[in-house]
């Protein structure tokens, strides 16, 4: 028997390795998100001042809606036989949740970074107070990863129900969306962003606790 | 610890709208090796997953390695169970070594042990090949390697002979023999009656939700 | 029998409340459109009440593993989704003549819409599962997760609104003094809707129980594994 943190690290390694080999996030999800950033101005208007003000908002909506696909990727899922193997291997379900959520968070952070560059290029966004982004981006990625992983675990083993994940995730991602966009807004206006960071941290914490506590009942309910 | 490895008394199992078992009784004693036969769709795989503690019975009393399947404590006996299902459980993107090593690390074993387990099933030459590029039989062997990492008290095999060459089939026999010699038990679900008869002491037929010895 | 009494009571109080809502004098500012409030406000009350009941029943199920709690949870969620939808629709019909727009970005409206989608997701999730125990467990987990997140959604939206006051629209909570007869009509509406909720719950829970009983009977009627597979017969004429 191995400790839970060790097991979580093994799951993280497995997920990152599988993503590295299939490139699902890199070659599918990221380009898809980038196209969304390109399409929206075609629909709402392409004048620079308008895009400069809409840019951060569009960016975060695309990150939240398209980022769900990271948690839904095929190479991040376990089929029935793989879940059986994991259950019998002595893997603690909480370790599996933590490992998968961490892998999703890292992939989402990559997704945010690439799309961030695309959005700056397309929308000419300002980067006032950019050092704070070093906190905002990882926290938002972790929050969304936890939400997506939890939703993916809830629909796991329900055959073909993965299409449900975005519906379960999107309404509950409101605090993350507000936290991220309002932090950027506060930075632009030179206000404090700590309150909004706290909101995102609380979301993260409740989701992490919920995911860890429900991991075992969800695994055993198949 | 009870004297039997598996003790099913009047067990029922329903999955969704399908009744797999209806008041079925079954025992497996130490050193015993049982062949489980039954037509397509009769629920052999589900029964094996039930014995593997992966499912809970919907009625009756079921004990596996002393643990009641209806209780949460069933997860404590899992490390003594070796189960090889007939669906592929390897990650296709990972090499055979990475797959085995992953199993090893989860259960506190080392990479050296993983490599030796691969050698034991004759796959040390293919260790760096991705599972997706391996034949069905090779993937099967790699799954046996994962079982060999922690020698089980209860070995459950689902269609173990499908796609196996003569060497690999002999490996299955040898693995089963090792378990029974250690006073463990083996259950093999199969359609390959001839081959399985040779390596088991007893036959159980699953049909219409009942088990007939 | 109790159900019949409940239904009679529900219809009775509904009719009385409707009469009261139509007979009280029209709102001084809003005119007759204001009468929609006698349905809108009780609808909103029920929306919140039913989701609270779903949460309580989900928690109770996870602790007791008794399917009866799951039946209460799903019944209440279904009724809740219906009343949330009704509340949003009536609110829009009321808002257009009074505010000049169908929708405004008020915190309460956003929260109600979010709850509508959350519980729609809850019901969609249930539809993907047939095994009653699995369904009860997994939906209870989601029900609780949603209920834990909703206060955070509520708080963040409220805060966001406090930073960005709406520019032109009258705030719905700029509540004017309400005349006693109008208030009485409103309270009658709330009472009538609550009785109707209880009556609907009684019927819906019974329906869930019967559904499960039918499933169970169906299962004991030998849908035994393997029965659907017969002997192959190549003498079957495949082509015309």
XYZ file of C-alpha atoms in Angstrom:
675
model
C 0.000 0.000 0.000
C 1.312 3.418 -0.918
C 0.467 6.749 0.683
C -2.291 8.872 -0.814
C -0.008 11.727 -1.984
C 2.288 9.180 -3.689
C -0.665 7.592 -5.431
C -1.958 11.007 -6.500
C 1.442 11.745 -8.055
C 1.298 8.440 -9.968
C -2.124 9.357 -11.341
C -0.816 12.811 -12.288
C 2.153 11.271 -14.111
C -0.128 8.852 -15.912
C -2.504 11.605 -17.066
C 0.251 13.939 -18.239
C 1.992 11.089 -20.041
C -1.218 10.107 -21.821
C -1.809 13.738 -22.849
C 1.788 14.043 -24.026
C 1.326 11.000 -26.280
C -2.124 11.845 -27.658
C -1.847 15.652 -27.658
C -5.598 16.010 -27.267
C -5.415 19.314 -25.387
C -2.511 20.650 -27.418
C -3.789 19.800 -30.870
C -7.559 19.864 -30.400
C -8.770 21.885 -27.423
C -6.297 24.771 -27.665
C -6.814 25.390 -31.403
C -10.574 25.114 -30.877
C -10.448 27.778 -28.144
C -8.236 29.978 -30.307
C -10.744 29.765 -33.157
C -13.486 30.852 -30.747
C -11.415 33.937 -29.868
C -11.120 34.632 -33.582
C -14.825 34.106 -34.337
C -16.377 36.262 -31.622
C -15.109 39.621 -32.995
C -16.449 38.644 -36.422
C -19.876 38.437 -34.806
C -19.814 41.448 -32.466
C -17.671 43.915 -34.376
C -13.984 44.328 -34.961
C -13.124 47.894 -33.980
C -10.104 48.054 -31.732
C -11.524 50.101 -28.781
C -14.543 47.759 -28.536
C -12.332 44.667 -28.590
C -9.956 46.199 -26.087
C -12.822 46.565 -23.594
C -14.501 43.223 -24.388
C -11.282 41.247 -24.692
C -10.752 40.053 -21.100
C -14.409 39.055 -20.748
C -14.420 37.108 -24.011
C -11.163 35.458 -23.010
C -12.538 34.168 -19.708
C -15.815 32.960 -21.184
C -13.880 30.991 -23.795
C -11.535 29.614 -21.126
C -14.420 28.434 -18.930
C -16.634 26.996 -21.658
C -13.915 25.416 -23.779
C -11.766 24.517 -20.808
C -14.443 22.001 -19.759
C -13.299 19.951 -22.752
C -9.990 19.394 -20.990
C -11.739 17.493 -18.190
C -13.752 15.570 -20.783
C -10.842 14.482 -22.975
C -10.767 10.817 -23.921
C -7.188 10.254 -22.803
C -8.114 11.495 -19.337
C -10.927 8.985 -18.861
C -10.796 5.426 -17.579
C -12.933 2.718 -19.152
C -14.712 0.103 -17.065
C -11.806 -2.354 -17.169
C -9.339 0.367 -16.202
C -11.559 1.464 -13.307
C -11.788 -2.155 -12.140
C -8.017 -2.409 -12.242
C -7.609 0.842 -10.292
C -10.128 -0.216 -7.635
C -8.336 -3.533 -7.109
C -4.857 -2.003 -7.183
C -5.397 -0.415 -3.784
C -5.631 3.089 -5.233
C -7.498 5.406 -2.866
C -10.318 7.097 -4.835
C -9.443 10.409 -3.183
C -5.884 10.082 -4.539
C -7.316 9.462 -7.970
C -9.472 12.593 -7.708
C -6.581 14.746 -6.529
C -4.212 13.379 -9.196
C -6.671 13.846 -12.029
C -7.707 17.309 -10.855
C -4.044 18.351 -10.635
C -3.355 17.062 -14.145
C -6.429 18.894 -15.422
C -5.334 22.072 -13.625
C -1.876 21.961 -15.241
C -3.348 21.352 -18.685
C -5.862 24.152 -18.153
C -3.079 26.483 -17.120
C -1.338 25.714 -20.416
C -4.637 26.294 -22.194
C -5.040 29.668 -20.428
C -1.498 30.745 -21.283
C -1.725 29.961 -25.002
C -5.177 31.508 -25.286
C -3.962 34.496 -23.278
C -1.281 35.191 -25.857
C -3.808 34.785 -28.686
C -6.263 37.105 -26.955
C -3.631 39.808 -26.367
C -2.668 39.597 -30.023
C -6.227 39.712 -31.329
C -7.818 42.161 -28.878
C -4.857 44.384 -28.002
C -5.683 43.880 -24.294
C -3.783 45.898 -21.722
C -1.668 44.030 -19.209
C -1.898 46.417 -16.264
C -0.784 44.698 -13.079
C 0.269 41.598 -15.005
C 2.244 40.046 -12.108
C -1.123 39.327 -10.449
C -1.942 37.088 -13.392
C 0.609 34.675 -11.953
C -1.945 34.128 -9.177
C -5.231 34.601 -11.048
C -4.471 32.155 -13.871
C -3.462 29.178 -11.672
C -6.326 29.711 -9.218
C -8.908 29.909 -12.008
C -7.346 26.835 -13.658
C -7.470 24.889 -10.397
C -11.079 25.885 -9.688
C -12.270 24.904 -13.145
C -10.216 21.704 -13.066
C -11.779 20.660 -9.756
C -15.286 21.408 -11.028
C -14.676 19.567 -14.308
C -13.056 16.557 -12.635
C -15.892 16.266 -10.144
C -18.525 16.470 -12.883
C -16.610 13.923 -14.975
C -16.511 11.556 -11.985
C -20.242 11.977 -11.395
C -21.100 10.938 -14.973
C -18.319 8.312 -15.152
C -19.547 4.805 -16.001
C -22.875 6.187 -17.231
C -21.932 5.379 -20.831
C -22.209 8.298 -23.264
C -23.272 10.746 -20.560
C -20.115 12.847 -20.977
C -22.172 15.368 -22.953
C -23.708 16.260 -19.591
C -20.450 17.577 -18.151
C -20.661 21.089 -19.656
C -24.257 21.468 -18.454
C -23.275 20.464 -14.922
C -20.173 22.661 -14.903
C -21.209 25.889 -16.656
C -23.837 27.208 -14.188
C -21.612 26.464 -11.207
C -18.637 28.228 -12.789
C -20.236 31.661 -12.279
C -18.104 32.585 -9.216
C -14.943 31.600 -11.111
C -15.965 33.707 -14.110
C -16.771 36.700 -11.917
C -13.654 36.209 -9.819
C -11.390 36.124 -12.861
C -13.013 38.923 -14.855
C -13.512 41.215 -11.876
C -9.924 40.740 -10.763
C -8.746 41.866 -14.194
C -11.167 44.789 -14.063
C -9.931 45.770 -10.595
C -6.338 45.617 -11.829
C -7.209 47.952 -14.689
C -8.842 50.410 -12.287
C -6.029 50.092 -9.772
C -8.278 48.559 -7.080
C -7.523 45.677 -4.733
C -8.205 42.225 -6.144
C -7.840 40.291 -2.916
C -11.597 39.946 -2.391
C -12.093 38.284 -5.751
C -9.081 36.059 -5.257
C -10.666 34.994 -1.979
C -13.930 34.123 -3.752
C -12.034 31.878 -6.184
C -10.057 30.305 -3.356
C -13.259 29.502 -1.455
C -14.694 27.855 -4.586
C -11.487 25.863 -4.937
C -11.527 24.768 -1.340
C -15.189 23.670 -1.252
C -14.777 21.765 -4.518
C -11.607 20.070 -3.319
C -13.302 18.979 -0.090
C -16.415 17.832 -1.969
C -14.318 15.886 -4.473
C -12.250 14.134 -1.836
C -15.237 13.266 0.351
C -17.382 11.937 -2.507
C -14.619 10.040 -4.330
C -15.239 6.746 -2.497
C -19.084 6.749 -2.706
C -18.880 7.642 -6.414
C -16.416 4.827 -7.124
C -18.506 2.268 -5.296
C -21.756 3.384 -6.993
C -21.373 1.669 -10.345
C -10.822 -15.902 8.403
C -13.454 -18.404 7.350
C -12.497 -21.786 5.994
C -13.874 -20.983 2.562
C -12.505 -18.317 0.238
C -15.851 -17.497 -1.321
C -19.207 -18.232 0.272
C -22.388 -17.199 -1.547
C -25.642 -18.032 0.161
C -28.883 -17.313 -1.713
C -27.255 -14.398 -3.499
C -29.193 -12.231 -5.925
C -27.676 -9.644 -8.194
C -29.564 -7.227 -10.357
C -27.941 -4.643 -12.590
C -30.393 -2.069 -13.885
C -33.197 -4.165 -15.322
C -31.243 -7.391 -15.743
C -31.292 -10.162 -13.187
C -27.856 -11.769 -13.225
C -28.189 -14.039 -10.209
C -31.314 -15.339 -8.532
C -30.826 -17.003 -5.160
C -27.545 -18.495 -6.223
C -25.274 -20.350 -3.821
C -21.628 -21.078 -4.395
C -18.525 -21.868 -2.370
C -14.854 -21.928 -3.175
C -12.530 -23.755 -0.802
C -8.787 -23.170 -0.446
C -6.820 -25.001 -3.123
C -9.849 -25.254 -5.373
C -9.968 -24.248 -8.997
C -13.397 -23.788 -10.569
C -14.439 -23.434 -14.185
C -17.388 -21.118 -14.793
C -19.315 -21.868 -17.963
C -22.423 -20.304 -19.408
C -23.842 -19.112 -22.721
C -23.192 -15.611 -24.154
C -24.806 -12.913 -22.053
C -25.488 -15.182 -19.085
C -23.553 -12.872 -16.758
C -20.230 -14.664 -16.263
C -18.261 -11.419 -16.347
C -20.653 -9.753 -13.911
C -20.381 -12.709 -11.547
C -16.594 -12.492 -11.656
C -16.780 -8.755 -10.927
C -19.074 -9.537 -7.998
C -16.582 -12.049 -6.588
C -13.845 -9.448 -7.172
C -15.766 -7.139 -4.734
C -16.411 -4.644 -7.544
C -20.185 -5.008 -7.213
C -22.534 -5.375 -4.298
C -25.150 -8.151 -4.218
C -28.779 -7.035 -4.161
C -29.832 -9.913 -1.914
C -28.507 -12.817 0.142
C -25.239 -13.173 1.970
C -21.924 -13.073 0.119
C -18.492 -13.396 1.728
C -15.200 -13.113 -0.126
C -11.950 -13.779 1.774
C -13.888 -13.264 4.971
C -15.325 -9.882 3.987
C -19.053 -9.305 3.612
C -19.673 -7.897 0.108
C -22.533 -5.765 1.399
C -20.203 -3.962 3.802
C -17.649 -1.269 3.088
C -14.963 -3.530 4.583
C -14.901 -5.477 1.293
C -12.358 -2.983 -0.022
C -9.839 -4.274 2.535
C -9.499 -7.665 0.829
C -8.927 -6.251 -2.650
C -5.169 -6.412 -2.442
C -5.480 -10.222 -2.223
C -7.521 -10.498 -5.396
C -6.052 -10.861 -8.863
C -8.548 -10.174 -11.622
C -7.958 -10.150 -15.361
C -11.071 -9.123 -17.254
C -11.640 -9.710 -20.935
C -11.806 -6.018 -21.829
C -8.426 -4.303 -22.266
C -7.385 -2.538 -19.069
C -4.010 -1.263 -20.290
C -3.587 2.359 -21.324
C -3.008 2.196 -25.082
C -0.862 5.353 -25.119
C 1.600 3.931 -22.581
C 4.258 1.284 -23.129
C 3.921 -2.189 -21.635
C 6.594 -1.265 -19.095
C 4.884 2.007 -18.159
C 1.599 0.166 -17.716
C 3.178 -2.462 -15.475
C 5.264 0.092 -13.625
C 2.137 2.190 -12.970
C 0.464 -0.845 -11.360
C 3.628 -1.557 -9.381
C 3.938 1.961 -8.001
C 0.271 2.127 -7.005
C 0.735 -0.924 -4.816
C 4.119 0.101 -3.431
C 6.283 -2.094 -5.649
C 9.396 -1.003 -7.536
C 10.175 -0.533 -11.214
C 12.622 -3.453 -11.000
C 9.792 -5.695 -9.851
C 7.673 -4.415 -12.738
C 10.431 -5.259 -15.200
C 10.894 -8.735 -13.692
C 7.140 -9.356 -13.885
C 7.272 -8.474 -17.577
C 10.197 -10.841 -18.006
C 8.203 -13.559 -16.244
C 5.509 -13.361 -18.898
C 8.098 -13.211 -21.685
C 7.603 -9.584 -22.597
C 10.906 -8.043 -21.518
C 11.798 -7.680 -25.191
C 8.648 -5.680 -25.880
C 8.683 -3.571 -22.716
C 9.160 -0.295 -24.581
C 6.381 -0.940 -27.050
C 3.154 0.995 -26.618
C 0.155 -1.130 -25.681
C -1.744 0.183 -28.713
C 0.887 -1.365 -30.997
C 0.801 -4.763 -29.307
C -1.313 -7.726 -30.264
C -4.251 -8.786 -28.143
C -2.271 -11.730 -26.800
C 0.677 -9.533 -25.802
C -1.606 -7.142 -23.954
C -3.088 -10.152 -22.196
C 0.335 -11.261 -21.078
C 1.097 -7.754 -19.776
C -2.057 -7.891 -17.686
C -0.898 -11.204 -16.229
C 2.369 -9.479 -15.380
C 0.424 -6.936 -13.333
C -1.244 -9.786 -11.418
C 2.159 -11.385 -10.761
C 3.322 -8.204 -9.016
C 1.266 -9.084 -5.933
C 0.578 -12.833 -5.895
C -3.167 -13.124 -5.163
C -5.056 -15.450 -2.823
C -8.001 -15.362 -5.183
C -7.362 -15.397 -8.923
C -10.264 -14.513 -11.213
C -9.781 -14.889 -14.949
C -12.287 -13.928 -17.616
C -11.761 -15.759 -20.916
C -8.039 -16.067 -20.194
C -7.271 -18.193 -23.245
C -8.671 -15.929 -25.925
C -5.938 -14.870 -28.379
C -3.196 -16.683 -26.465
C -0.513 -18.807 -28.080
C 0.604 -22.147 -26.570
C 3.276 -20.541 -24.363
C 0.888 -17.980 -22.960
C -1.769 -20.638 -22.368
C 0.801 -22.615 -20.406
C 1.506 -19.440 -18.420
C -2.160 -19.236 -17.420
C -2.063 -22.844 -16.199
C 1.109 -22.213 -14.253
C -0.299 -19.050 -12.598
C -3.462 -20.876 -11.558
C -1.438 -23.778 -10.204
C 0.746 -21.477 -8.127
C -2.322 -19.914 -6.525
C -3.953 -23.225 -5.626
C -0.684 -24.621 -4.299
C -0.592 -21.716 -1.851
C -4.114 -22.697 -0.693
C -5.642 -19.914 -2.741
C -8.589 -20.271 -5.110
C -9.125 -19.788 -8.826
C -12.270 -19.070 -10.829
C -12.033 -19.134 -14.612
C -14.907 -18.005 -16.802
C -14.517 -19.475 -20.236
C -16.043 -21.015 -23.347
C -12.952 -23.094 -23.972
C -14.253 -26.171 -22.130
C -11.464 -28.546 -23.079
C -8.627 -26.335 -22.028
C -10.281 -25.201 -18.806
C -11.350 -28.702 -17.775
C -7.713 -29.736 -17.673
C -6.792 -27.065 -15.167
C -9.806 -27.035 -12.807
C -11.253 -29.445 -10.275
C -14.848 -28.433 -10.572
C -17.329 -26.963 -13.027
C -20.137 -24.510 -12.382
C -22.731 -23.618 -14.999
C -24.332 -20.176 -14.920
C -27.670 -20.254 -16.622
C -30.975 -18.500 -16.054
C -29.603 -16.692 -13.017
C -28.694 -19.848 -11.115
C -25.436 -21.676 -10.528
C -25.401 -25.427 -11.058
C -22.408 -27.452 -9.938
C -57.437 9.573 0.497
C -55.080 12.143 2.006
C -53.975 12.955 -1.514
C -57.524 13.691 -2.584
C -58.019 16.059 0.355
C -54.747 17.717 -0.488
C -55.795 18.195 -4.082
C -59.151 19.654 -3.051
C -57.384 21.963 -0.602
C -54.891 23.012 -3.272
C -57.598 23.798 -5.817
C -59.647 25.604 -3.137
C -56.836 27.835 -1.946
C -55.716 28.483 -5.541
C -59.193 29.669 -6.539
C -59.446 31.876 -3.450
C -56.016 33.367 -4.037
C -56.808 33.947 -7.710
C -60.038 35.692 -6.787
C -58.221 37.815 -4.221
C -55.521 38.698 -6.722
C -58.095 39.770 -9.274
C -60.422 41.581 -6.878
C -57.974 43.745 -4.922
C -57.513 47.245 -6.341
C -54.916 47.535 -9.108
C -51.430 48.691 -8.112
C -51.242 52.492 -8.150
C -48.076 52.591 -10.263
C -48.105 49.371 -12.236
C -51.807 48.998 -12.963
C -53.235 45.584 -13.750
C -49.853 44.213 -14.831
C -48.902 44.366 -11.171
C -51.337 41.521 -10.498
C -48.763 39.160 -12.030
C -46.873 39.586 -8.759
C -49.528 37.511 -6.996
C -48.321 34.556 -9.048
C -44.694 35.523 -9.596
C -43.717 35.962 -5.954
C -45.322 32.709 -4.723
C -43.699 30.927 -7.684
C -40.285 32.225 -6.672
C -40.919 31.156 -3.062
C -41.739 27.627 -4.244
C -38.661 27.517 -6.450
C -36.430 28.136 -3.436
C -38.470 25.908 -1.121
C -38.367 22.935 -3.481
C -34.625 23.155 -4.004
C -34.128 23.294 -0.249
C -36.241 20.145 0.049
C -34.129 18.443 -2.676
C -30.961 19.286 -0.774
C -32.345 18.010 2.528
C -33.604 14.806 0.929
C -30.256 14.225 -0.858
C -28.358 14.531 2.405
C -30.887 12.271 4.121
C -30.484 9.668 1.379
C -26.709 9.576 1.666
C -27.011 9.054 5.411
C -29.850 6.523 5.477
C -29.614 4.920 1.995
C -33.423 4.809 1.985
C -34.817 5.241 -1.542
C -37.809 7.127 -0.183
C -35.556 10.173 0.309
C -34.414 9.929 -3.285
C -38.035 9.937 -4.432
C -38.613 13.121 -2.417
C -35.457 14.673 -3.893
C -36.404 14.047 -7.515
C -40.053 15.003 -7.030
C -39.123 18.277 -5.427
C -36.481 19.050 -8.069
C -38.968 18.475 -10.879
C -41.587 20.699 -9.289
C -38.862 23.228 -8.501
C -37.667 23.381 -12.101
C -41.241 23.904 -13.234
C -41.870 26.749 -10.799
C -38.496 28.344 -11.482
C -39.299 28.357 -15.186
C -42.745 29.792 -14.447
C -41.263 32.472 -12.199
C -38.732 33.530 -14.806
C -41.340 33.604 -17.580
C -43.874 35.583 -15.515
C -41.150 37.942 -14.356
C -40.229 38.649 -17.968
C -43.844 39.281 -18.961
C -44.130 41.671 -16.027
C -40.797 43.373 -16.687
C -41.398 44.285 -20.329
C -44.250 46.795 -19.696
C -42.885 47.999 -16.345
C -39.145 48.251 -17.032
C -39.214 48.310 -20.809
C -36.968 45.215 -21.110
C -37.550 41.479 -20.770
C -34.480 40.886 -18.678
C -32.182 42.854 -16.430
C -28.899 41.852 -14.855
C -30.133 41.915 -11.335
C -28.432 39.573 -8.864
C -31.647 37.781 -7.945
C -32.572 37.177 -11.581
C -29.142 35.793 -12.391
C -29.222 33.488 -9.389
C -32.692 32.215 -10.309
C -31.557 31.521 -13.871
C -28.431 29.726 -12.627
C -30.544 27.577 -10.293
C -32.871 26.740 -13.172
C -29.953 25.407 -15.222
C -28.337 23.636 -12.285
C -31.484 21.649 -11.550
C -32.132 21.039 -15.229
C -28.679 19.432 -15.186
C -29.690 17.447 -12.100
C -32.742 16.048 -13.896
C -30.758 15.367 -17.089
C -28.181 13.480 -15.011
C -30.904 11.309 -13.491
C -32.202 10.419 -16.948
C -28.900 8.755 -17.835
C -29.247 6.135 -15.093
C -31.651 3.253 -14.671
C -30.428 1.497 -11.543
C -32.299 3.151 -8.642
C -29.470 2.905 -6.098
C -26.766 4.155 -8.465
C -29.053 6.947 -9.618
C -29.930 7.976 -6.091
C -26.307 8.053 -4.989
C -24.844 9.912 -7.933
C -27.619 12.477 -8.138
C -27.465 13.049 -4.376
C -23.768 13.852 -4.737
C -24.509 16.345 -7.497
C -27.517 17.755 -5.598
C -25.314 18.475 -2.607
C -22.445 19.848 -4.701
C -24.892 22.226 -6.415
C -26.419 23.288 -3.130
C -22.986 24.037 -1.667
C -22.003 26.093 -4.702
C -25.219 28.094 -5.000
C -24.602 30.312 -1.947
C -21.169 31.131 -3.404
C -22.783 31.928 -6.755
C -25.315 34.083 -4.900
C -22.668 35.923 -2.943
C -20.381 36.546 -5.912
C -23.219 37.806 -8.103
C -24.493 40.108 -5.329
C -21.045 41.532 -4.861
C -20.508 41.959 -8.575
C -23.827 43.841 -8.785
C -22.872 46.122 -5.903
C -19.808 47.169 -7.901
C -21.766 47.811 -11.100
C -25.092 49.491 -10.341
C -27.464 49.077 -13.284
C -27.669 52.315 -15.237
C -31.256 52.867 -16.268
C -33.464 50.147 -14.901
C -35.576 50.432 -11.770
C -34.280 47.969 -9.213
C -36.862 45.340 -8.349
C -36.053 45.547 -4.665
C -36.728 49.282 -4.519
C -39.837 48.052 -2.751
C -42.528 50.676 -2.310
C -45.017 50.597 0.529
C -47.497 47.867 -0.160
C -51.177 48.373 0.783
C -52.565 45.894 3.316
C -55.180 44.373 0.939
C -52.521 43.869 -1.730
C -50.200 42.330 0.826
C -52.991 40.014 1.978
C -53.582 38.882 -1.613
C -49.876 38.207 -1.996
C -49.781 36.124 1.177
C -52.843 34.177 0.030
C -50.973 33.416 -3.168
C -47.972 32.167 -1.195
C -50.225 29.962 0.948
C -52.077 28.598 -2.089
C -48.851 27.766 -3.929
C -47.448 26.049 -0.870
C -50.514 23.837 -0.514
C -50.342 23.122 -4.256
C -46.663 22.179 -3.828
C -47.512 19.707 -1.082
C -50.330 18.220 -3.185
C -48.065 17.928 -6.246
C -45.340 16.384 -4.130
C -47.718 13.759 -2.782
C -48.732 12.756 -6.304
C -45.198 12.890 -7.714
C -43.690 10.844 -4.872
C -46.384 8.218 -5.313
C -45.622 8.193 -9.041
C -41.931 7.619 -8.324
C -42.827 4.777 -5.953
C -45.099 3.143 -8.539
C -42.410 3.549 -11.198
C -39.933 1.712 -9.020
C -42.483 -0.981 -8.169
C -43.122 -1.525 -11.885
C -39.378 -1.814 -12.503
C -39.048 -4.250 -9.629
C -41.986 -6.359 -10.850
C -40.524 -6.297 -14.322
C -37.253 -7.598 -12.943
C -38.759 -10.414 -10.927
C -40.525 -11.410 -14.143
C -37.373 -13.036 -15.395
C -35.476 -10.623 -17.571
C -32.701 -12.996 -16.693
C -29.240 -12.498 -18.110
C -28.722 -14.608 -21.231
C -32.411 -15.091 -21.955
C -32.247 -12.814 -24.970
C -29.615 -14.932 -26.685
C -30.933 -17.916 -28.651
C -29.472 -20.746 -30.696
C -27.900 -19.592 -33.988
C -29.661 -20.920 -37.105
C -28.090 -20.438 -40.515
C -31.216 -21.822 -42.178
C -32.859 -18.447 -41.595
C -33.517 -16.861 -45.017
C -31.629 -13.565 -44.875
C -32.222 -12.389 -48.444
C -35.506 -12.160 -50.340
